[in-house]
Amino acid sequence: MNKKRILKGDILFSKNKEELVQIKDGYLLVDGESIVTVCKTKEEMPKDFEDILVEDYSEQLIIPGLIDLHVHAPQYTFRALGMDMELLPWLNRYAFPEEKNYKDTEYAKKSYQVFVEDLKNSATTRAGIFGTIHRESTEILMDLIEKSGLYAYVGKVNMDRNSPDYLIEETKESIEETKRWIQESKEKYKRVLPMLTPRFVPSCTAELMKELGQISKEQKLPVQSHLSENKGEIAWVKELHPETSCYAEAYDEFGLFGNEQNTIMAHCVYSALSEREMELLKQQKVWIAHCPESNMNLTSGLAPVKKFLKEGICVGLGSDVAGGTKLSIFSAMADAIRVSKLYKLYVDEEEDILTIPEVFYMATLLGGSFFGKVGTFENGYDFDAVILDDSKINQKGLTLFERLERVIYYGEQGMVVKKFVKGVEI
Ligand code: GUN
Ligand code: FE
């Protein structure tokens, strides 16, 4: 099998947050797992690609795979239900009762198969995924993702306080199960890695968080959690940790907030209200997963995404299913723009709204940076790409930019014809 390939089509990718490269009838040159370059014409191609067959995707869009930085796999079963509630009652009414079912590995297998199949059929190539507190079911989820060809960080969730009896762990048990899960999964997979997942501060004791911080440091494991999503939640964290000046400090004091260990914090809707929290996000290089649909569905609020971008904070997009109702990151891009307009209208009229190049950059290169050299078509980046047949919504005279804009607002439904993740067609 030849390692080199050439894909011809209508190519779009981000260089940075302002610059969206658009090449009609361009050539994407690949070598094994990596991107070599993009050429406008055959004449521009390097000599060692002269004899390589061109795979023709003319009239179709070729873009980097999309990144979902925050999604709850077990919640896919109740997506689009309970969308008239606020976060904390919704967790008690929907999320917790459903997550308890994953104690049963047969239930987990069936449900996770549907989730992974749908994620595979979407335009998403990589994701940061929450499981449940159950080690065995989380390993089933990891097996399924590995088989699918997708690339992901997956977390066994930790919860040892303020949770219902049917979904809580003893502190010791939580730590032991986490260690065992890491041992069993850290080197088992090529495309799936474990990620420490304290659910959020209210559901984890100081003792547990301290231990998780230690494990993260010793085993060099990344971390994912929720931060400053909802006003009631923030007040609760303040009550639980009066020693802190902001929510982020309640993770940071236990070594669960960026620096050497890459960390994703979902939401950060109210982070800009605290100078200290903004400073920690920025200086300790924490990735924010902005989940605009979830923030509307759960009455959480309007996140200051444009501010994060201006501050140089890495802010990607997340579906947050089932706070969000669907896996589409194109939909998340459209929702991010909508939310930025509401932010301007109702929070800060001086703020600018998000642009198409910005949300595309967040969904590809900026979110992708969590996974390494991922999310664009520059030399040396991983070959993650999606080919989209947009012929049903394309019409004569539309520019590549306009075609992309329309796909963002429609979502990828039925348009994904091929998908590559780290050089492998899946
Ligand atoms: N905070 C703690 N748990 C959750 C969850 O499952 N979903 C969301 N959106 N926020 C949370
Ligand atoms: Fe979430």
GROMACS .gro file of N, CA and C in nm, residues 279-386:
model
  324
  279GLU      N    1  -0.727   3.475   3.493
  279GLU     CA    2  -0.582   3.465   3.502
  279GLU      C    3  -0.538   3.318   3.507
  280LEU      N    4  -0.610   3.239   3.589
  280LEU     CA    5  -0.576   3.096   3.601
  280LEU      C    6  -0.599   3.023   3.468
  281LEU      N    7  -0.712   3.053   3.402
  281LEU     CA    8  -0.740   2.989   3.273
  281LEU      C    9  -0.630   3.017   3.173
  282LYS      N   10  -0.586   3.143   3.173
  282LYS     CA   11  -0.488   3.186   3.074
  282LYS      C   12  -0.347   3.137   3.108
  283GLN      N   13  -0.305   3.165   3.230
  283GLN     CA   14  -0.166   3.133   3.266
  283GLN      C   15  -0.140   2.985   3.275
  284GLN      N   16  -0.243   2.907   3.313
  284GLN     CA   17  -0.220   2.763   3.329
  284GLN      C   18  -0.266   2.686   3.207
  285LYS      N   19  -0.295   2.763   3.102
  285LYS     CA   20  -0.327   2.708   2.969
  285LYS      C   21  -0.433   2.597   2.974
  286VAL      N   22  -0.546   2.634   3.030
  286VAL     CA   23  -0.660   2.543   3.034
  286VAL      C   24  -0.743   2.562   2.906
  287TRP      N   25  -0.788   2.452   2.847
  287TRP     CA   26  -0.878   2.460   2.731
  287TRP      C   27  -1.020   2.476   2.782
  288ILE      N   28  -1.094   2.568   2.723
  288ILE     CA   29  -1.236   2.583   2.756
  288ILE      C   30  -1.318   2.512   2.648
  289ALA      N   31  -1.417   2.433   2.691
  289ALA     CA   32  -1.513   2.376   2.596
  289ALA      C   33  -1.638   2.461   2.602
  290HIS      N   34  -1.659   2.542   2.500
  290HIS     CA   35  -1.780   2.625   2.494
  290HIS      C   36  -1.894   2.539   2.437
  291CYS      N   37  -2.004   2.533   2.511
  291CYS     CA   38  -2.115   2.446   2.472
  291CYS      C   39  -2.242   2.531   2.462
  292PRO      N   40  -2.256   2.608   2.355
  292PRO     CA   41  -2.362   2.709   2.350
  292PRO      C   42  -2.503   2.653   2.357
  293GLU      N   43  -2.528   2.538   2.292
  293GLU     CA   44  -2.666   2.487   2.294
  293GLU      C   45  -2.705   2.445   2.435
  294SER      N   46  -2.613   2.376   2.502
  294SER     CA   47  -2.638   2.333   2.639
  294SER      C   48  -2.663   2.452   2.730
  295ASN      N   49  -2.585   2.557   2.711
  295ASN     CA   50  -2.597   2.675   2.798
  295ASN      C   51  -2.734   2.742   2.783
  296MET      N   52  -2.795   2.727   2.665
  296MET     CA   53  -2.931   2.779   2.647
  296MET      C   54  -3.032   2.680   2.703
  297ASN      N   55  -3.016   2.551   2.669
  297ASN     CA   56  -3.112   2.449   2.713
  297ASN      C   57  -3.125   2.440   2.864
  298LEU      N   58  -3.011   2.454   2.935
  298LEU     CA   59  -3.013   2.436   3.081
  298LEU      C   60  -3.016   2.571   3.154
  299THR      N   61  -3.057   2.676   3.081
  299THR     CA   62  -3.073   2.808   3.141
  299THR      C   63  -2.946   2.853   3.212
  300SER      N   64  -2.831   2.817   3.154
  300SER     CA   65  -2.704   2.846   3.222
  300SER      C   66  -2.658   2.990   3.200
  301GLY      N   67  -2.660   3.034   3.075
  301GLY     CA   68  -2.620   3.172   3.049
  301GLY      C   69  -2.540   3.187   2.921
  302LEU      N   70  -2.486   3.308   2.901
  302LEU     CA   71  -2.419   3.346   2.776
  302LEU      C   72  -2.270   3.359   2.803
  303ALA      N   73  -2.191   3.269   2.746
  303ALA     CA   74  -2.048   3.269   2.775
  303ALA      C   75  -1.974   3.378   2.695
  304PRO      N   76  -1.875   3.441   2.756
  304PRO     CA   77  -1.802   3.551   2.691
  304PRO      C   78  -1.690   3.499   2.599
  305VAL      N   79  -1.727   3.430   2.494
  305VAL     CA   80  -1.629   3.359   2.412
  305VAL      C   81  -1.533   3.454   2.340
  306LYS      N   82  -1.587   3.565   2.292
  306LYS     CA   83  -1.501   3.660   2.221
  306LYS      C   84  -1.391   3.713   2.315
  307LYS      N   85  -1.426   3.732   2.441
  307LYS     CA   86  -1.326   3.775   2.540
  307LYS      C   87  -1.218   3.669   2.555
  308PHE      N   88  -1.258   3.542   2.563
  308PHE     CA   89  -1.161   3.434   2.577
  308PHE      C   90  -1.064   3.437   2.457
  309LEU      N   91  -1.120   3.453   2.338
  309LEU     CA   92  -1.035   3.455   2.217
  309LEU      C   93  -0.938   3.572   2.221
  310LYS      N   94  -0.989   3.689   2.260
  310LYS     CA   95  -0.903   3.808   2.266
  310LYS      C   96  -0.792   3.792   2.367
  311GLU      N   97  -0.821   3.719   2.475
  311GLU     CA   98  -0.720   3.694   2.580
  311GLU      C   99  -0.620   3.586   2.539
  312GLY      N  100  -0.646   3.521   2.425
  312GLY     CA  101  -0.556   3.415   2.381
  312GLY      C  102  -0.579   3.283   2.455
  313ILE      N  103  -0.697   3.268   2.516
  313ILE     CA  104  -0.730   3.141   2.583
  313ILE      C  105  -0.779   3.042   2.477
  314CYS      N  106  -0.740   2.914   2.492
  314CYS     CA  107  -0.782   2.811   2.396
  314CYS      C  108  -0.927   2.774   2.422
  315VAL      N  109  -1.016   2.819   2.337
  315VAL     CA  110  -1.157   2.785   2.355
  315VAL      C  111  -1.207   2.709   2.234
  316GLY      N  112  -1.242   2.582   2.258
  316GLY     CA  113  -1.298   2.499   2.151
  316GLY      C  114  -1.448   2.484   2.173
  317LEU      N  115  -1.510   2.396   2.094
  317LEU     CA  116  -1.654   2.377   2.105
  317LEU      C  117  -1.687   2.238   2.159
  318GLY      N  118  -1.801   2.229   2.229
  318GLY     CA  119  -1.848   2.100   2.277
  318GLY      C  120  -1.997   2.086   2.252
  319SER      N  121  -2.040   1.963   2.230
  319SER     CA  122  -2.185   1.940   2.212
  319SER      C  123  -2.253   1.932   2.349
  320ASP      N  124  -2.178   1.886   2.451
  320ASP     CA  125  -2.233   1.861   2.585
  320ASP      C  126  -2.362   1.781   2.583
  321VAL      N  127  -2.378   1.691   2.485
  321VAL     CA  128  -2.492   1.600   2.495
  321VAL      C  129  -2.492   1.538   2.634
  322ALA      N  130  -2.605   1.533   2.709
  322ALA     CA  131  -2.737   1.569   2.665
  322ALA      C  132  -2.785   1.705   2.717
  323GLY      N  133  -2.693   1.790   2.765
  323GLY     CA  134  -2.729   1.931   2.783
  323GLY      C  135  -2.756   1.988   2.644
  324GLY      N  136  -2.672   1.947   2.549
  324GLY     CA  137  -2.698   1.972   2.407
  324GLY      C  138  -2.777   1.854   2.353
  325THR      N  139  -2.857   1.877   2.249
  325THR     CA  140  -2.945   1.770   2.200
  325THR      C  141  -2.883   1.686   2.089
  326LYS      N  142  -2.774   1.734   2.028
  326LYS     CA  143  -2.717   1.661   1.914
  326LYS      C  144  -2.566   1.665   1.913
  327LEU      N  145  -2.507   1.573   1.837
  327LEU     CA  146  -2.361   1.561   1.834
  327LEU      C  147  -2.296   1.658   1.736
  328SER      N  148  -2.374   1.724   1.651
  328SER     CA  149  -2.316   1.805   1.544
  328SER      C  150  -2.236   1.926   1.593
  329ILE      N  151  -2.108   1.929   1.558
  329ILE     CA  152  -2.026   2.045   1.592
  329ILE      C  153  -2.050   2.160   1.493
  330PHE      N  154  -2.102   2.128   1.375
  330PHE     CA  155  -2.147   2.239   1.287
  330PHE      C  156  -2.259   2.316   1.358
  331SER      N  157  -2.353   2.244   1.417
  331SER     CA  158  -2.460   2.312   1.491
  331SER      C  159  -2.404   2.394   1.606
  332ALA      N  160  -2.301   2.339   1.672
  332ALA     CA  161  -2.239   2.415   1.782
  332ALA      C  162  -2.177   2.545   1.730
  333MET      N  163  -2.121   2.540   1.607
  333MET     CA  164  -2.064   2.664   1.549
  333MET      C  165  -2.174   2.768   1.529
  334ALA      N  166  -2.287   2.724   1.472
  334ALA     CA  167  -2.398   2.819   1.447
  334ALA      C  168  -2.451   2.873   1.581
  335ASP      N  169  -2.464   2.784   1.679
  335ASP     CA  170  -2.514   2.828   1.810
  335ASP      C  171  -2.416   2.924   1.879
  336ALA      N  172  -2.287   2.902   1.858
  336ALA     CA  173  -2.187   2.991   1.919
  336ALA      C  174  -2.205   3.133   1.864
  337ILE      N  175  -2.233   3.143   1.735
  337ILE     CA  176  -2.255   3.276   1.676
  337ILE      C  177  -2.383   3.338   1.734
  338ARG      N  178  -2.490   3.257   1.743
  338ARG     CA  179  -2.617   3.308   1.798
  338ARG      C  180  -2.597   3.358   1.942
  339VAL      N  181  -2.527   3.277   2.022
  339VAL     CA  182  -2.506   3.314   2.162
  339VAL      C  183  -2.422   3.442   2.173
  340SER      N  184  -2.326   3.458   2.083
  340SER     CA  185  -2.243   3.579   2.090
  340SER      C  186  -2.326   3.704   2.060
  341LYS      N  187  -2.432   3.687   1.980
  341LYS     CA  188  -2.521   3.801   1.951
  341LYS      C  189  -2.605   3.836   2.075
  342LEU      N  190  -2.652   3.731   2.143
  342LEU     CA  191  -2.729   3.756   2.267
  342LEU      C  192  -2.639   3.821   2.373
  343TYR      N  193  -2.511   3.776   2.375
  343TYR     CA  194  -2.416   3.833   2.470
  343TYR      C  195  -2.401   3.983   2.446
  344LYS      N  196  -2.390   4.018   2.318
  344LYS     CA  197  -2.377   4.160   2.283
  344LYS      C  198  -2.504   4.237   2.319
  345LEU      N  199  -2.618   4.175   2.293
  345LEU     CA  200  -2.745   4.243   2.321
  345LEU      C  201  -2.773   4.258   2.471
  346TYR      N  202  -2.742   4.155   2.548
  346TYR     CA  203  -2.790   4.153   2.687
  346TYR      C  204  -2.682   4.164   2.794
  347VAL      N  205  -2.554   4.141   2.754
  347VAL     CA  206  -2.450   4.148   2.857
  347VAL      C  207  -2.354   4.265   2.835
  348ASP      N  208  -2.300   4.277   2.714
  348ASP     CA  209  -2.200   4.380   2.690
  348ASP      C  210  -2.210   4.431   2.547
  349GLU      N  211  -2.271   4.547   2.531
  349GLU     CA  212  -2.295   4.595   2.395
  349GLU      C  213  -2.168   4.638   2.323
  350GLU      N  214  -2.059   4.651   2.399
  350GLU     CA  215  -1.930   4.687   2.338
  350GLU      C  216  -1.863   4.566   2.272
  351GLU      N  217  -1.908   4.447   2.308
  351GLU     CA  218  -1.842   4.326   2.260
  351GLU      C  219  -1.878   4.296   2.115
  352ASP      N  220  -1.782   4.241   2.038
  352ASP     CA  221  -1.809   4.202   1.900
  352ASP      C  222  -1.874   4.064   1.896
  353ILE      N  223  -1.941   4.037   1.784
  353ILE     CA  224  -1.998   3.902   1.769
  353ILE      C  225  -1.896   3.810   1.701
  354LEU      N  226  -1.915   3.681   1.719
  354LEU     CA  227  -1.823   3.583   1.659
  354LEU      C  228  -1.847   3.575   1.508
  355THR      N  229  -1.739   3.547   1.435
  355THR     CA  230  -1.748   3.535   1.289
  355THR      C  231  -1.740   3.388   1.247
  356ILE      N  232  -1.773   3.362   1.122
  356ILE     CA  233  -1.762   3.226   1.067
  356ILE      C  234  -1.617   3.175   1.077
  357PRO      N  235  -1.517   3.253   1.032
  357PRO     CA  236  -1.379   3.202   1.047
  357PRO      C  237  -1.343   3.171   1.193
  358GLU      N  238  -1.393   3.250   1.286
  358GLU     CA  239  -1.361   3.225   1.428
  358GLU      C  240  -1.422   3.095   1.478
  359VAL      N  241  -1.549   3.071   1.449
  359VAL     CA  242  -1.610   2.947   1.502
  359VAL      C  243  -1.552   2.824   1.433
  360PHE      N  244  -1.518   2.838   1.305
  360PHE     CA  245  -1.455   2.724   1.235
  360PHE      C  246  -1.317   2.694   1.295
  361TYR      N  247  -1.245   2.800   1.325
  361TYR     CA  248  -1.113   2.787   1.390
  361TYR      C  249  -1.126   2.721   1.528
  362MET      N  250  -1.228   2.761   1.604
  362MET     CA  251  -1.250   2.699   1.736
  362MET      C  252  -1.280   2.550   1.723
  363ALA      N  253  -1.359   2.515   1.622
  363ALA     CA  254  -1.404   2.375   1.605
  363ALA      C  255  -1.297   2.286   1.544
  364THR      N  256  -1.191   2.345   1.490
  364THR     CA  257  -1.087   2.265   1.423
  364THR      C  258  -0.951   2.286   1.491
  365LEU      N  259  -0.883   2.394   1.452
  365LEU     CA  260  -0.745   2.412   1.497
  365LEU      C  261  -0.729   2.439   1.647
  366LEU      N  262  -0.818   2.523   1.702
  366LEU     CA  263  -0.802   2.559   1.843
  366LEU      C  264  -0.843   2.443   1.935
  367GLY      N  265  -0.958   2.382   1.908
  367GLY     CA  266  -0.997   2.262   1.984
  367GLY      C  267  -0.898   2.149   1.958
  368GLY      N  268  -0.853   2.137   1.833
  368GLY     CA  269  -0.761   2.030   1.794
  368GLY      C  270  -0.627   2.038   1.866
  369SER      N  271  -0.589   2.158   1.908
  369SER     CA  272  -0.458   2.174   1.973
  369SER      C  273  -0.452   2.092   2.103
  370PHE      N  274  -0.566   2.057   2.158
  370PHE     CA  275  -0.566   1.971   2.277
  370PHE      C  276  -0.506   1.834   2.246
  371PHE      N  277  -0.519   1.791   2.119
  371PHE     CA  278  -0.475   1.658   2.080
  371PHE      C  279  -0.336   1.659   2.016
  372GLY      N  280  -0.271   1.775   2.008
  372GLY     CA  281  -0.139   1.784   1.946
  372GLY      C  282  -0.146   1.864   1.817
  373LYS      N  283  -0.076   1.816   1.713
  373LYS     CA  284  -0.080   1.888   1.585
  373LYS      C  285  -0.200   1.837   1.507
  374VAL      N  286  -0.314   1.895   1.538
  374VAL     CA  287  -0.442   1.847   1.487
  374VAL      C  288  -0.531   1.967   1.453
  375GLY      N  289  -0.601   1.959   1.340
  375GLY     CA  290  -0.705   2.059   1.314
  375GLY      C  291  -0.681   2.153   1.198
  376THR      N  292  -0.573   2.130   1.121
  376THR     CA  293  -0.555   2.212   1.001
  376THR      C  294  -0.481   2.130   0.896
  377PHE      N  295  -0.460   2.190   0.777
  377PHE     CA  296  -0.392   2.118   0.670
  377PHE      C  297  -0.252   2.171   0.644
  378GLU      N  298  -0.185   2.218   0.748
  378GLU     CA  299  -0.046   2.263   0.732
  378GLU      C  300   0.047   2.142   0.746
  379ASN      N  301   0.167   2.157   0.694
  379ASN     CA  302   0.267   2.050   0.697
  379ASN      C  303   0.290   1.996   0.838
  380GLY      N  304   0.290   1.863   0.848
  380GLY     CA  305   0.321   1.800   0.977
  380GLY      C  306   0.201   1.775   1.067
  381TYR      N  307   0.086   1.830   1.032
  381TYR     CA  308  -0.035   1.804   1.112
  381TYR      C  309  -0.089   1.665   1.081
  382ASP      N  310  -0.159   1.607   1.179
  382ASP     CA  311  -0.221   1.476   1.157
  382ASP      C  312  -0.323   1.485   1.043
  383PHE      N  313  -0.326   1.378   0.963
  383PHE     CA  314  -0.423   1.374   0.854
  383PHE      C  315  -0.559   1.333   0.909
  384ASP      N  316  -0.633   1.433   0.956
  384ASP     CA  317  -0.772   1.417   1.001
  384ASP      C  318  -0.855   1.500   0.902
  385ALA      N  319  -0.943   1.437   0.828
  385ALA     CA  320  -1.020   1.514   0.731
  385ALA      C  321  -1.159   1.456   0.712
  386VAL      N  322  -1.251   1.543   0.669
  386VAL     CA  323  -1.387   1.501   0.639
  386VAL      C  324  -1.420   1.551   0.499
   0.00000   0.00000   0.00000
